[in-house]
mmCIF file of C-alpha atoms in Angstrom:
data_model
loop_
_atom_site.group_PDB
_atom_site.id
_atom_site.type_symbol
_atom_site.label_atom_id
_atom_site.label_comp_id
_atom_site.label_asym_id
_atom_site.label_seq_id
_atom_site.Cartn_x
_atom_site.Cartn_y
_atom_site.Cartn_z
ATOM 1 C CA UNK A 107 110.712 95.994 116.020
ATOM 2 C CA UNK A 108 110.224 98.789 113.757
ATOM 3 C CA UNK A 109 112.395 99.353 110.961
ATOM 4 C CA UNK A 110 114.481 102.196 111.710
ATOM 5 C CA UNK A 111 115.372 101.034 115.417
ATOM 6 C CA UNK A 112 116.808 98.080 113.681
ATOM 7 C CA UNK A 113 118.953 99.879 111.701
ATOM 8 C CA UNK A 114 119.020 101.965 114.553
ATOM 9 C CA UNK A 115 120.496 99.773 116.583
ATOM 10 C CA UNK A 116 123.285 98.561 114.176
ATOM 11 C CA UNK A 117 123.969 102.361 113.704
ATOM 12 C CA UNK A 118 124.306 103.009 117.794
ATOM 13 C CA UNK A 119 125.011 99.126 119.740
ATOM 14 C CA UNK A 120 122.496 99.411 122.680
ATOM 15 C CA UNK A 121 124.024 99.474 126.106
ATOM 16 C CA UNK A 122 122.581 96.458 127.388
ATOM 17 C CA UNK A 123 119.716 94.373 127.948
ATOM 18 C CA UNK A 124 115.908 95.663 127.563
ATOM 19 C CA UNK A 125 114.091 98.055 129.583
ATOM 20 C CA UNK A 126 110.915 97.543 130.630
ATOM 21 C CA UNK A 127 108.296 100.527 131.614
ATOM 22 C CA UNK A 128 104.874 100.450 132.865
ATOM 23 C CA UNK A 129 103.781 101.532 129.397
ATOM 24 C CA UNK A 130 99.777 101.185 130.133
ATOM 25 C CA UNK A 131 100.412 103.106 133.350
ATOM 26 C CA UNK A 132 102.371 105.724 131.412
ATOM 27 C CA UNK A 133 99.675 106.017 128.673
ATOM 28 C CA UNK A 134 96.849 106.202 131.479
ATOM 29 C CA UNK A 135 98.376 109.431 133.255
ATOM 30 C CA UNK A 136 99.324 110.855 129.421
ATOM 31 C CA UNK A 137 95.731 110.507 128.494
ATOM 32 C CA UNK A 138 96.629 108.798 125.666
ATOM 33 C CA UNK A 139 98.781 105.845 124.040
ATOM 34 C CA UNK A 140 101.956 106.526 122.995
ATOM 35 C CA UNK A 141 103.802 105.608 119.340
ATOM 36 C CA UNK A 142 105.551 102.254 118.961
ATOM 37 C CA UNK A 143 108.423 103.477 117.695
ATOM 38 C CA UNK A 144 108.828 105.543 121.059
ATOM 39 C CA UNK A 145 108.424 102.610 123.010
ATOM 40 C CA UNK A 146 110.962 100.506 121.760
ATOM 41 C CA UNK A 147 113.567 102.927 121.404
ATOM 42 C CA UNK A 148 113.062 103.091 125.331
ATOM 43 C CA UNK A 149 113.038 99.792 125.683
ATOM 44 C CA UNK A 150 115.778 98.982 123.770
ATOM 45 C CA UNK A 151 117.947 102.252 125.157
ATOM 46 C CA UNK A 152 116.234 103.540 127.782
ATOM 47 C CA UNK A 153 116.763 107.076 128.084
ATOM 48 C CA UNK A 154 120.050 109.146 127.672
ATOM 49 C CA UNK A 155 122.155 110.828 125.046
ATOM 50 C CA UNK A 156 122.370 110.185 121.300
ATOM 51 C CA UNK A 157 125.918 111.602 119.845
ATOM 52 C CA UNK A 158 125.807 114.214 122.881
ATOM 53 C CA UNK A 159 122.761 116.050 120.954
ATOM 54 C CA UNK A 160 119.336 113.925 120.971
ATOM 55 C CA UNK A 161 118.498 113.512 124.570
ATOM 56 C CA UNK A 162 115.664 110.843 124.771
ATOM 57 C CA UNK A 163 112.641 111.345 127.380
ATOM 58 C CA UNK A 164 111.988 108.257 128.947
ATOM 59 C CA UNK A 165 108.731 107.974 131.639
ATOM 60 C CA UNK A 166 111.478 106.033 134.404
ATOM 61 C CA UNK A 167 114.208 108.743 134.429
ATOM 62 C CA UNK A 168 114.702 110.342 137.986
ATOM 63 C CA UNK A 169 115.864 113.687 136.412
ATOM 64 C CA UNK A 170 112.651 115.757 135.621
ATOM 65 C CA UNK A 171 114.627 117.246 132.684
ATOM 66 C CA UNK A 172 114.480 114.176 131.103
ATOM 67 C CA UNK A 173 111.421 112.465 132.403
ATOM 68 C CA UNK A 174 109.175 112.207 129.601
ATOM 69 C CA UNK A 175 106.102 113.111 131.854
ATOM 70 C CA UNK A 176 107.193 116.170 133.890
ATOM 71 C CA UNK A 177 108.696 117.280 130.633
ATOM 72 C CA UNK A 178 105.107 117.310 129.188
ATOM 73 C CA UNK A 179 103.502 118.930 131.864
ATOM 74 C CA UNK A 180 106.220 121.596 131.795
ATOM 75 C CA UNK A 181 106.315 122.111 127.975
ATOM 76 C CA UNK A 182 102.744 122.390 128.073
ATOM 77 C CA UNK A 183 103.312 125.488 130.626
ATOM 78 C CA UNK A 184 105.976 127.186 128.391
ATOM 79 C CA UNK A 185 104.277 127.177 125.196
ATOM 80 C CA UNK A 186 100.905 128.123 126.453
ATOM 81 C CA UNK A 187 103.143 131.170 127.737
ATOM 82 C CA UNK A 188 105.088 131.570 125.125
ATOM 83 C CA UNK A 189 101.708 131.690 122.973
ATOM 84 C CA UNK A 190 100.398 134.452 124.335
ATOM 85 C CA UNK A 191 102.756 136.665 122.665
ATOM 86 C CA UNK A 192 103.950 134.691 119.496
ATOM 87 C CA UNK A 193 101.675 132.885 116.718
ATOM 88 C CA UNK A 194 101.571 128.829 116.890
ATOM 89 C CA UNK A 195 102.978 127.003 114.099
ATOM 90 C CA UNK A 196 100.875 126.430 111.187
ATOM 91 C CA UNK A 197 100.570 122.769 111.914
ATOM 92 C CA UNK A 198 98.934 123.208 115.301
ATOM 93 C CA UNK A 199 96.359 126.037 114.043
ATOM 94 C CA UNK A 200 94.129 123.289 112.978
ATOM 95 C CA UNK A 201 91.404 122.434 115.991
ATOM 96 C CA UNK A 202 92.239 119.921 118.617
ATOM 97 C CA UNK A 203 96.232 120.079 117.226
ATOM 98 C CA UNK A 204 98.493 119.929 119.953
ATOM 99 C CA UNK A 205 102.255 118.568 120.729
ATOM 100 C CA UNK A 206 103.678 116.435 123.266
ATOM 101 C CA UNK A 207 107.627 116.287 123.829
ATOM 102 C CA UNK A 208 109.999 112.979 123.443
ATOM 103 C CA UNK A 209 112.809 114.292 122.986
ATOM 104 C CA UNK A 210 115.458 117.532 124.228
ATOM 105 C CA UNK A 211 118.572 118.808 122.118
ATOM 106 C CA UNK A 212 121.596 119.241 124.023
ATOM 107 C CA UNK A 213 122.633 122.333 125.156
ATOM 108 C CA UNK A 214 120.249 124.348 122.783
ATOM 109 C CA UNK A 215 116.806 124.427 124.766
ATOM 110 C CA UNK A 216 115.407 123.107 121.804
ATOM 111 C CA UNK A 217 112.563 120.515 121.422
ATOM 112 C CA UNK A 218 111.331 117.870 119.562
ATOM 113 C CA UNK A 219 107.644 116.845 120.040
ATOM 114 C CA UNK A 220 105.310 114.792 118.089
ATOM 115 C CA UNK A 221 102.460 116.945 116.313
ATOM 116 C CA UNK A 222 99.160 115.265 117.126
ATOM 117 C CA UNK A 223 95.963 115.848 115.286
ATOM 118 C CA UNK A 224 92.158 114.897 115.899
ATOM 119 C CA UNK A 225 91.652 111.025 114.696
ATOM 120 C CA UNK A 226 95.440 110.280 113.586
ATOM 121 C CA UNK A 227 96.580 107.501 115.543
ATOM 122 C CA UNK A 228 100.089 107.132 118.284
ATOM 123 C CA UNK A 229 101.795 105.179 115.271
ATOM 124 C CA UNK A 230 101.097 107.844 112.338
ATOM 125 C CA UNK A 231 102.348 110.619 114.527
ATOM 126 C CA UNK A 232 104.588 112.614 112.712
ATOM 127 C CA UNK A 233 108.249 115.270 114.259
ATOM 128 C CA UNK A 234 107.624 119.193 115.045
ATOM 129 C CA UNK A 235 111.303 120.544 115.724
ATOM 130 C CA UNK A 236 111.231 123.545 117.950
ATOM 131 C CA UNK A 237 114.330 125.549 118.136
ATOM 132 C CA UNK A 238 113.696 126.537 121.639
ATOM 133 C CA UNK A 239 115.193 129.899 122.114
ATOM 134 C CA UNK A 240 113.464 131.313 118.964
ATOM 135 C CA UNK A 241 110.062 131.225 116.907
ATOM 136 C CA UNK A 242 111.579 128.565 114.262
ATOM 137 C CA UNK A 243 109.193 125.472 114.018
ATOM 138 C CA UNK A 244 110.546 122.614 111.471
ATOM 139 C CA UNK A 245 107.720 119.784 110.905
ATOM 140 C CA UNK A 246 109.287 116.758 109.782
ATOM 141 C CA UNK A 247 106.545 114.078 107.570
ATOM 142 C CA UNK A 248 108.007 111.318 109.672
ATOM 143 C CA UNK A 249 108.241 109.464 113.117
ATOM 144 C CA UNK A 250 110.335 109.839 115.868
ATOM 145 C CA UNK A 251 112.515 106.768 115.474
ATOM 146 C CA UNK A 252 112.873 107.318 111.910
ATOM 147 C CA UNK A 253 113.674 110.841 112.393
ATOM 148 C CA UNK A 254 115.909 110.096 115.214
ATOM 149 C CA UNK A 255 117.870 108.046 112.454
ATOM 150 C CA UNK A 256 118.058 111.069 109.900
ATOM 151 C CA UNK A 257 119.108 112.918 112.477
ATOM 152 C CA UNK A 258 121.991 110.878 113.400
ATOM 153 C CA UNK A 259 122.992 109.913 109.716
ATOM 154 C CA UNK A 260 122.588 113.339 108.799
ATOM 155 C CA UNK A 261 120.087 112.592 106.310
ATOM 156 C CA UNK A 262 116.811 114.398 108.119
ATOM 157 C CA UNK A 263 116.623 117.508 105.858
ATOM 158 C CA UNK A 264 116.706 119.915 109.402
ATOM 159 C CA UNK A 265 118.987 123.154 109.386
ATOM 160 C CA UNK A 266 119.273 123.193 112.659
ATOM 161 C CA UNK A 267 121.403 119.671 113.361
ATOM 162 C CA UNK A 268 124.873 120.745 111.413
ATOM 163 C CA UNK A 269 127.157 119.277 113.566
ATOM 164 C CA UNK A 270 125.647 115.609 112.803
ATOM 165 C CA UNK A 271 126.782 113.427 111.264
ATOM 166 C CA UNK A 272 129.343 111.911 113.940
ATOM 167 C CA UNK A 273 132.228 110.275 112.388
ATOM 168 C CA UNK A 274 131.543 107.537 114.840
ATOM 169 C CA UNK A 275 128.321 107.376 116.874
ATOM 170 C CA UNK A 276 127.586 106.506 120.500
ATOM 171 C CA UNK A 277 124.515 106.319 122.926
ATOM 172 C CA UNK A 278 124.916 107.444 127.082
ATOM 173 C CA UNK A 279 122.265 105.883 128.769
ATOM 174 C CA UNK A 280 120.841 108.129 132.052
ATOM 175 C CA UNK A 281 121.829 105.716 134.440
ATOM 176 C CA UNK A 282 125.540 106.532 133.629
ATOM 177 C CA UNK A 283 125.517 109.924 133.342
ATOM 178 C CA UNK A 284 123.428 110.470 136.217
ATOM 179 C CA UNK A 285 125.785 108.546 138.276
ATOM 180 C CA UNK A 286 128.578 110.348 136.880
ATOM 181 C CA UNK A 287 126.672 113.796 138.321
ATOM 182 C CA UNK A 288 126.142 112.309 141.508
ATOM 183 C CA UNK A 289 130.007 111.550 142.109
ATOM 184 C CA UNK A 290 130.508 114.538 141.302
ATOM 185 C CA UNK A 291 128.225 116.756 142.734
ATOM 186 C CA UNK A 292 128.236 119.467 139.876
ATOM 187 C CA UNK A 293 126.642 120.514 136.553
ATOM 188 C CA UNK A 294 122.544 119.712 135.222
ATOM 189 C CA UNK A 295 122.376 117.553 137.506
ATOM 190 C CA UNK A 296 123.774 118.470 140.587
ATOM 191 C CA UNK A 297 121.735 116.725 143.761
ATOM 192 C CA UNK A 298 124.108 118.155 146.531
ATOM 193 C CA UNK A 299 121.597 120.941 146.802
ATOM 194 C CA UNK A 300 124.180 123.569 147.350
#
């Protein structure tokens, strides 16, 4: 397990036992592998909702807000959009550059993808913070779980994450708050079609 999920997961008690995903089939329709660090925060939280900001993709979720691959297809739409009018950040000006999401911030419409250049492998991937409804780019020298971490601790440098840290800190997996929605039948995730 890496590192930081281990402290991770001392920091933020997982909500029960592993997850397993279909990792190779996952990586297959990406076009690429994914980091480690990704995959075992999935696997050890699945997706859901880190102190009610970090919202974690994960490739199982039903929600396509928060399915890791319809979220890449769809990013990929938006910013080759939102290109055509505003200038890249500096990171992914060098040839063959390019992001793919993992994560969505609460709330904010903001983004936080891994910046991935031409012969750096899954594992050395490093955190490009978009603010989402603005031009602001933050790159962060780090991976996701390790970021994820700062984040949470309050320790990852980033203006945009004041409200962290938490006094006390807590993880929401999908599968509850997706139920929750359901009973309900209101807010992000209403299904009652109405």
């Amino acid at each position: 397990m890496h590192p930081s999920l281990t402290t991770l997961t001392e920091l933020v008690p997982p909500p029960g036992p592993r997850r397993t995903r279909d990792w190779a089939a996952v990586e297959r329709t990406l076009g690429t592998r994914l980091p480690q660090d990704y995959k075992g925060l999935v696997e050890v939280y699945g997706g859901g909702l880190f102190d009610e900001t970090v919202w974690l993709l994960d490739p199982a979720c039903p929600d396509a807000d928060y399915n890791l691959l319809a979220q890449v297809t769809e990013r990929a739409e938006i910013l080759a959009q939102l290109w055509e009018n505003e200038p890249k950040p500096a990171e992914l000006l060098r040839p063959g550059a390019g992001v793919l999401p993992w994560a969505y911030i609460e709330g904010s419409g903001a983004m936080l993808y891994w910046l991935i250049e031409p012969g750096r492998e899954p594992d050395a991937w490093t955190v490009l913070f978009n603010e989402g409804r603005g031009p602001e780019w933050e790159h962060h020298a780090t991976q996701c779980a390790p970021f994820l971490l700062a984040v949470l601790t309050g320790e990852s440098g980033s203006e945009y994450f004041d409200d962290l840290p938490a006094g006390s800190h807590r993880f929401e997996p999908n599968d509850e708050i997706l139920a929750e929605a359901v009973s309900f039948g209101s807010g992000p995730f209403d299904v009652s079609g109405e």
